[in-house]
Structures are given as C-alpha cells and as structure tokens.
Amino acid sequence: MAIKNFIKLVSIAAGITATSFTTYADNTNPSEICFDCKIPDFLYTPIDKNLSQQVLQKFQGKNTELLLPSNLEAFFTDHQRRTLLDRADIIYESYLELKGPQEPTTIIPTGEPTPDVDPKLVNAITPELSCGNQFRACGYVGYKGVEIREADSKINELVDRVNMGAESDQTFQHEMGHNFDLWSKTTVAGSHDMSNFFDVYMRIFFRQDTPDFSPDQYELDGVNLFMSFLENPSHNWETCIKNNACDGFSYQDFWGRQKLQMAYLAGRAATKEALASINEIEFSDIGYLTLEQRADVWTKAFSDARQTNLSCYMDTIRWYLSDELRAEMQEKYGSENPDCVDSDGDTFSKISGDCDDSNSAIFPGAREVLNGLDDNCDTVVDELIEYFETDVGSFSDNFAVSNHSRISGTLNSAGDTDSFAMTLTTTTMSVTLTTPDGLAARAYFYDSNGVYAHALSVNGSDARRSYTWEMPSAGDWTFTVLQEGPGAVAGNYTIEIHDGGDSKFWLNNDAVETSAPTFNGPVITLTADTPDLNSTEIIGTPTHVQFWVSGVGVVATVPYADSVSIDWMAPFHLVPGTYGYRARLLEGDLPASDYSTAHWFDITEKAEYWHINHKATGLRLQSCDTAPGSVVTTKTQSATWHCAQFKLVENGEYFHLQHRYSGLFLAPQNINTGASLLLQPSSWTGDWTQWSLTDRGNGFGHLLNKSAQTHVFLTSGPEGTLPEISPNSWTGDWTQWEFTPAL
C-alpha cells in the first residue's frame, strides 16, 4: 500500500506513557504538527473583553487547544489531558463532517473576526466565564471559543468520564455546537434549539459512547419528549414556539426535539444532505430571519433531501408552514407521505412513534410480551414487564416490584411519596417516567444502604423521559417517586423499569479494537480488528475502516475486513511526542461506529538520512558516483558513508529517495523484470523516481516503484550484486528491505 507521509520511530511504547510534553514558545512553527505540546504561561483574552486577561497553560491539538490554570495542570494526568484534547479534535471534525465544511469564524485577542487567519478553537478552563458565573460553561455562537468554569463540578465530570472509559464529553460538544451554529446568527431568537438538536444527534449520527445512554436511547428520549408535545392538543406552534407559553417546556428545547424528529424520520443520509443545504444558507447574506422563515428553511431542506412532501407532517405536529412552501412541495413531490399514514389502525403512525406500522399490536405504550418483537417501540425486545395498576395512589413503603415492571401511580399532594423495592440482576438499569396530566415528578434511586445513585425528573403535561444507567452494583435497590418543584399539583405517573441486561446500554463502545502499533524503519503499522460485531455496536453494514492519529487527523480509509492493517509514515514535520491512533467503521460515507479508544505510542526522534538494507543478505544500497545514469550497487553494512545514505523526500502518497553523496534521485532503468537501479537528476520528479514502502513485518518491507508498480530485489548474496526490478509475485526475503537511520 502506498504511504503518504514519513518519519523514523526510534522507540515506541504501547499503552499510556508518562512522557513529558514538549514545551514551545508562542512563536511555535505553524507548519509543525505538535500534539499536546505545551505553551507555558499563555496570556488568554476572554471572549468578554471586559474581563481580565488570564495566564493559562496551553496544550495544542489538531483543531483545538486546551487551556488550563496552573493549579489544574497537575489535576489531569497526561492520559486524561491527551484524551480530552484528542476527543475535542474529533468533535470538531465531526461537526465539519455532519453539517458541512465551513468552520466557525476566527476571533483574535481584540475580539474582531479575522477570516484570513485560522487559529485553533480554544477550550479554556477559567475562573470567570464571559457569559457569567451563574453558568457552568459557555460557547461563542458562530465564533471559535469555549469556556468552562474552573470551580465547577464539571471539571470532576471531565475526569470521571475519561476514567470510566466514556471519552466523549457533552460539555465540549454542547458548547462547541454553539461555535458551529452560524444559523442562530441569522435571527434574533435564541440558539439552544440548535445546540439541543446537536447534543442528541451527534451521538446518534456518530454512535458516540457515554456512561448514560446508548445512541438508540438518546434518539428514543428525544423523540419521546417531542411525542409528549404532540399528545397534548393545546400544544402548537403559536403557543409553544411563537409565544413560548407551554408550561414546563422551553420553546428552544422543543424546537430542538422537533429537528431531532425530522432527522429521525429522514434517516442519516438525508439528514446530512439537509444540513448541508442549511449550512449554505448560514453563509449566505440573508440578514435576519423570522421564526416562521427559519421553520420554512428547515422544512424545505428536509423535504428536498427526502424528495417528499412534508405538509401532512407539519399539520400533524401543528407546526408552522407557509402557503408558498406548501404549494412548492405539492408541485415537486405530490401529496403522499407514508410517515403520516396509520396503516395498521392502531392510531399511531411513524410520525407519532409507531416502529412497525404493519402490526396493530406494536405501538408506543403497548404491553411488552415475549415474542421476539419490540412491542412498545422502546428499542428493546422482549423486556418482561409486570404491571402494577390496581393499587394506584396507595403504594406502601418499599412496595416490592420486579426488575421488569411498569407501575402506574398517583401523587396527591406535595408531600406524597411512593416508594418501591426491587432486585437487579445486572448493573445496568433502564427507566422511563411519564406524567400525563401536568405532574412535576422525580424518581430517586438508592442502594441497599440508602446511598443515592441516580435521579430522573419530568415536568409538564404528557412529559416523558427515558434513561439507561450503569448502577454501582447489582442486588437490592429502592426508589421513590415524589412531587417536586414550586406549585406542585396532584397527578398521575407511570414509571417503567427493566434490568438493563435487555437494553442497549453503551459505554466505551469499541466495535473496533486496535492493538499496539509496530514500527518498521519509517513505517508505522496500525491494525484494526472487528472480532465481535453486533447490532448494538454498529449501525448499517460496514464497508470501510478509517484510521485517525491524534494531532494529524484521518490518515487512511480502507475497505472493510475483519482485520485490516495500514502502513503509515508520519509527516516529516511531526514534532516528537506522544501520539495515539484510533479506528472506526464506515458505511459508505456515513459512520457505522464510534472511534475506538486511543492506543498511545511515543515518537522520540527523527532521522534525515537512511541506510536501505536487504533482508536476505544484509547488504545495503550504495553508489559513490555523482554522474546522472550511474548504476546503484550493494555494499556490506560497514559502509556508513554518504555513498550509502538516502533521504526521503515527501511527494503525496509516495516519496523520492535522494542520494546524499550525489543529490540524485533513485529510479529504475525501465519497468522490465531485471532492470537495474540508476541515479537520475533531482529535476526528474515524475513517477519513475517515486517510491513507497509496504510493510512485511519484523522491520522489513517491499520497496515499490510508482511507475513500474513492481518492487526491488537482489538475485544473489555477494557484495557488489546489482539490485533489480522483480515481479510483485516475488514476496520472499530476497525482495524485502529495511530502513535504518544513518548516524
């Protein structure tokens, strides 16, 4: 396989290393790639220029930078810091991948947009926030910049998530979503409808890991919340969005969930196409848009991406739709939309959550039975449910229920509490809490010693929330349901609990497993295995495997196989340090899995010149002639002079081999088997003088010529034997070479 870049690894360490970071001044060479390199005592100017500048420690990634106060620098281990920095880079690239190539506008320290420079996006942990210390974090809408409050518990959450193996951080993702939200700059309305959409959809689209939800549960929770909006006939565009007057619900949250449902109905490919169209509008000079105009833009983008008339959908959810767009969709796509049809007569369509509209026994809220089907459309098949409904409103303390139960109850006053006891057989539990009539309710979960573990709340008419948790232990647990919040009113609730062994729980999702990289001269071999693919780890059918290196980005995309390896040469301008690689699965151009956990390794030294040694004989290439057309011969490894040294000169996916003694390029005499190797002028930069090195293991590989598409071999062992071009079918030791650094 052709190798794009190159570097020599002198030492490599698998796993997490404690190598100290490289320190650079502010004038670090911008052409160098330097991951986790430190700029000490960097003077940070907050987004709010009225706040004082702060001296922070800056660590560089590919697209982002992490700025830490000195007192927090030691709070993060090297592994934690690198993981957060690398994941922030991946989140940045993910936004570009999902919504289009345009990036947030750059901000220089004066605060003025500067489109002609492109510094990295800063994630700064600071004692004061530009948006006010009543918040935990903030991101600048449409511009690069995220701030996280230093004294907040969020810092502990960052560390806890990395330690648990859940590398994606919701704070970075949410606030960075504001940076990429150039859409909200076109309106006087708020920005959280976009960030609320991206918070959920990024996890769905990229199959991200988290200690709280699977991607499927994230999607279910978002869709269920919007379905609860539909179940109340008084909820409509005018009341809840235009006037923001629906009790218990923010219009921005609802609008974000409506966007999520549109994406859910459209599928990932059409959603990506729709977001690309919206992204183009973000960068057009359209001025401010009204709420109604914004709604039409989204509807049109999804209608065109799906090539479907969405009028019936907008009418069903009682959403705004202009007469002009209604007429346009009718003219383009006709009147039919299968999402609006209740084909099986169970009163639910795909829009209202029916996951199988050909079976009237399957719909949201149906009773689950053991039949191999997801009867209640909660993404879980055959969770055995016991129903407790006869004692509504009168559950005794620690009423015993099974770990697969649906409980219907009533809270009659602010002090009314229902409590239950159950036994978990696994450490994973899924919970859904629903309130049909305006009750503000919260469920608390405690272990056998009364130690609090988790809580779930709903607030408002027909509200519904779902969670999947990793519990500290299996065994005996209790939970209580009570009214909470000012002005609490009496009302009914339904809480559904099932042992998470049946759920699609998600933590440290490694559908792809990587192993410690190996180095063979200038070649680093990266390997990805998929030993145990199943539907909970991936979405779709994998077609490719994609490799990512920290600080560099995507380095290769290759056809899918159970086990694949690539030979990678790091860029020559890569600064020595600790780097990591990951892999993920793709279905076409869509992610089929999240990136794997990083495998970290050290690059500690680079070589400028190389000896090229033969595996079978130990001889090395050399020539002490300087005339163009000179023949290259072989010498023993005692030959360490400039006649036996070559420099790798990068040229896209291939490289030139420049002879140190003469300055000439290595090239074959012709493309025929048995052709000799010659030295030719360095002005010859075509395919004849271009090479790649394909790893064969144990430090050796094939030296492949681009023009001939064949590799180099020796016919015999004596010193002075001429290297020749051989057929690719010859793969033994006589065709293999190693690169060793010339001292």
PDB file of N, CA, C and O in Angstrom, residues 102-127:
ATOM      1  N   GLN A 102     -17.776  24.445   6.282  1.00  0.00           N
ATOM      2  CA  GLN A 102     -17.486  25.761   6.842  1.00  0.00           C
ATOM      3  C   GLN A 102     -17.207  25.683   8.335  1.00  0.00           C
ATOM      4  O   GLN A 102     -17.878  24.949   9.065  1.00  0.00           O
ATOM      5  N   GLU A 103     -16.224  26.444   8.769  1.00  0.00           N
ATOM      6  CA  GLU A 103     -15.833  26.460  10.165  1.00  0.00           C
ATOM      7  C   GLU A 103     -16.322  27.737  10.841  1.00  0.00           C
ATOM      8  O   GLU A 103     -16.654  28.717  10.173  1.00  0.00           O
ATOM      9  N   PRO A 104     -16.354  27.746  12.179  1.00  0.00           N
ATOM     10  CA  PRO A 104     -16.668  28.999  12.881  1.00  0.00           C
ATOM     11  C   PRO A 104     -15.663  30.080  12.522  1.00  0.00           C
ATOM     12  O   PRO A 104     -14.522  29.799  12.172  1.00  0.00           O
ATOM     13  N   THR A 105     -16.099  31.320  12.620  1.00  0.00           N
ATOM     14  CA  THR A 105     -15.217  32.443  12.324  1.00  0.00           C
ATOM     15  C   THR A 105     -14.173  32.598  13.424  1.00  0.00           C
ATOM     16  O   THR A 105     -14.458  32.407  14.601  1.00  0.00           O
ATOM     17  N   THR A 106     -12.972  32.945  13.019  1.00  0.00           N
ATOM     18  CA  THR A 106     -11.872  33.105  13.959  1.00  0.00           C
ATOM     19  C   THR A 106     -12.018  34.391  14.758  1.00  0.00           C
ATOM     20  O   THR A 106     -12.502  35.392  14.261  1.00  0.00           O
ATOM     21  N   ILE A 107     -11.590  34.336  16.014  1.00  0.00           N
ATOM     22  CA  ILE A 107     -11.538  35.540  16.862  1.00  0.00           C
ATOM     23  C   ILE A 107     -10.084  35.771  17.269  1.00  0.00           C
ATOM     24  O   ILE A 107      -9.422  34.860  17.741  1.00  0.00           O
ATOM     25  N   ILE A 108      -9.579  36.951  17.073  1.00  0.00           N
ATOM     26  CA  ILE A 108      -8.256  37.296  17.568  1.00  0.00           C
ATOM     27  C   ILE A 108      -8.418  37.989  18.922  1.00  0.00           C
ATOM     28  O   ILE A 108      -9.528  38.318  19.322  1.00  0.00           O
ATOM     29  N   PRO A 109      -7.347  38.193  19.671  1.00  0.00           N
ATOM     30  CA  PRO A 109      -7.494  38.739  21.022  1.00  0.00           C
ATOM     31  C   PRO A 109      -8.273  40.040  21.124  1.00  0.00           C
ATOM     32  O   PRO A 109      -8.824  40.342  22.177  1.00  0.00           O
ATOM     33  N   THR A 110      -8.339  40.840  20.057  1.00  0.00           N
ATOM     34  CA  THR A 110      -9.123  42.069  20.145  1.00  0.00           C
ATOM     35  C   THR A 110     -10.610  41.785  20.092  1.00  0.00           C
ATOM     36  O   THR A 110     -11.419  42.664  20.359  1.00  0.00           O
ATOM     37  N   GLY A 111     -10.971  40.563  19.721  1.00  0.00           N
ATOM     38  CA  GLY A 111     -12.375  40.214  19.630  1.00  0.00           C
ATOM     39  C   GLY A 111     -12.978  40.433  18.263  1.00  0.00           C
ATOM     40  O   GLY A 111     -14.145  40.143  18.049  1.00  0.00           O
ATOM     41  N   GLU A 112     -12.200  40.922  17.299  1.00  0.00           N
ATOM     42  CA  GLU A 112     -12.734  41.174  15.966  1.00  0.00           C
ATOM     43  C   GLU A 112     -12.586  39.934  15.100  1.00  0.00           C
ATOM     44  O   GLU A 112     -11.557  39.259  15.134  1.00  0.00           O
ATOM     45  N   PRO A 113     -13.614  39.600  14.299  1.00  0.00           N
ATOM     46  CA  PRO A 113     -13.493  38.451  13.388  1.00  0.00           C
ATOM     47  C   PRO A 113     -12.362  38.672  12.391  1.00  0.00           C
ATOM     48  O   PRO A 113     -12.183  39.774  11.868  1.00  0.00           O
ATOM     49  N   THR A 114     -11.587  37.639  12.129  1.00  0.00           N
ATOM     50  CA  THR A 114     -10.470  37.743  11.193  1.00  0.00           C
ATOM     51  C   THR A 114     -10.487  36.540  10.265  1.00  0.00           C
ATOM     52  O   THR A 114      -9.909  35.505  10.564  1.00  0.00           O
ATOM     53  N   PRO A 115     -11.170  36.621   9.132  1.00  0.00           N
ATOM     54  CA  PRO A 115     -11.307  35.463   8.254  1.00  0.00           C
ATOM     55  C   PRO A 115     -10.023  35.018   7.583  1.00  0.00           C
ATOM     56  O   PRO A 115      -9.958  33.931   7.044  1.00  0.00           O
ATOM     57  N   ASP A 116      -8.975  35.841   7.607  1.00  0.00           N
ATOM     58  CA  ASP A 116      -7.755  35.490   6.885  1.00  0.00           C
ATOM     59  C   ASP A 116      -6.758  34.707   7.736  1.00  0.00           C
ATOM     60  O   ASP A 116      -5.698  34.331   7.255  1.00  0.00           O
ATOM     61  N   VAL A 117      -7.067  34.451   8.993  1.00  0.00           N
ATOM     62  CA  VAL A 117      -6.229  33.592   9.825  1.00  0.00           C
ATOM     63  C   VAL A 117      -7.097  32.488  10.400  1.00  0.00           C
ATOM     64  O   VAL A 117      -8.307  32.609  10.489  1.00  0.00           O
ATOM     65  N   ASP A 118      -6.447  31.386  10.787  1.00  0.00           N
ATOM     66  CA  ASP A 118      -7.232  30.229  11.216  1.00  0.00           C
ATOM     67  C   ASP A 118      -6.597  29.563  12.424  1.00  0.00           C
ATOM     68  O   ASP A 118      -6.087  28.452  12.344  1.00  0.00           O
ATOM     69  N   PRO A 119      -6.580  30.214  13.584  1.00  0.00           N
ATOM     70  CA  PRO A 119      -6.070  29.553  14.781  1.00  0.00           C
ATOM     71  C   PRO A 119      -7.034  28.464  15.237  1.00  0.00           C
ATOM     72  O   PRO A 119      -8.149  28.343  14.753  1.00  0.00           O
ATOM     73  N   LYS A 120      -6.574  27.708  16.195  1.00  0.00           N
ATOM     74  CA  LYS A 120      -7.382  26.598  16.679  1.00  0.00           C
ATOM     75  C   LYS A 120      -8.514  27.096  17.588  1.00  0.00           C
ATOM     76  O   LYS A 120      -8.468  28.197  18.120  1.00  0.00           O
ATOM     77  N   LEU A 121      -9.526  26.244  17.753  1.00  0.00           N
ATOM     78  CA  LEU A 121     -10.622  26.558  18.665  1.00  0.00           C
ATOM     79  C   LEU A 121     -10.146  26.323  20.092  1.00  0.00           C
ATOM     80  O   LEU A 121      -9.616  25.256  20.406  1.00  0.00           O
ATOM     81  N   VAL A 122     -10.325  27.302  20.936  1.00  0.00           N
ATOM     82  CA  VAL A 122      -9.818  27.249  22.305  1.00  0.00           C
ATOM     83  C   VAL A 122     -10.894  26.700  23.243  1.00  0.00           C
ATOM     84  O   VAL A 122     -12.031  27.182  23.254  1.00  0.00           O
ATOM     85  N   ASN A 123     -10.535  25.676  24.035  1.00  0.00           N
ATOM     86  CA  ASN A 123     -11.343  25.217  25.166  1.00  0.00           C
ATOM     87  C   ASN A 123     -10.613  25.646  26.435  1.00  0.00           C
ATOM     88  O   ASN A 123      -9.624  25.028  26.827  1.00  0.00           O
ATOM     89  N   ALA A 124     -11.082  26.717  27.048  1.00  0.00           N
ATOM     90  CA  ALA A 124     -10.381  27.311  28.184  1.00  0.00           C
ATOM     91  C   ALA A 124     -11.120  27.017  29.481  1.00  0.00           C
ATOM     92  O   ALA A 124     -12.328  27.249  29.586  1.00  0.00           O
ATOM     93  N   ILE A 125     -10.413  26.496  30.463  1.00  0.00           N
ATOM     94  CA  ILE A 125     -10.949  26.338  31.820  1.00  0.00           C
ATOM     95  C   ILE A 125     -10.481  27.550  32.613  1.00  0.00           C
ATOM     96  O   ILE A 125      -9.279  27.752  32.805  1.00  0.00           O
ATOM     97  N   THR A 126     -11.440  28.369  33.027  1.00  0.00           N
ATOM     98  CA  THR A 126     -11.118  29.685  33.566  1.00  0.00           C
ATOM     99  C   THR A 126     -11.866  29.942  34.876  1.00  0.00           C
ATOM    100  O   THR A 126     -12.922  29.338  35.122  1.00  0.00           O
ATOM    101  N   PRO A 127     -11.352  30.856  35.721  1.00  0.00           N
ATOM    102  CA  PRO A 127     -12.057  31.184  36.967  1.00  0.00           C
ATOM    103  C   PRO A 127     -13.316  32.005  36.734  1.00  0.00           C
ATOM    104  O   PRO A 127     -14.219  31.996  37.573  1.00  0.00           O
TER     105      PRO A 127
END
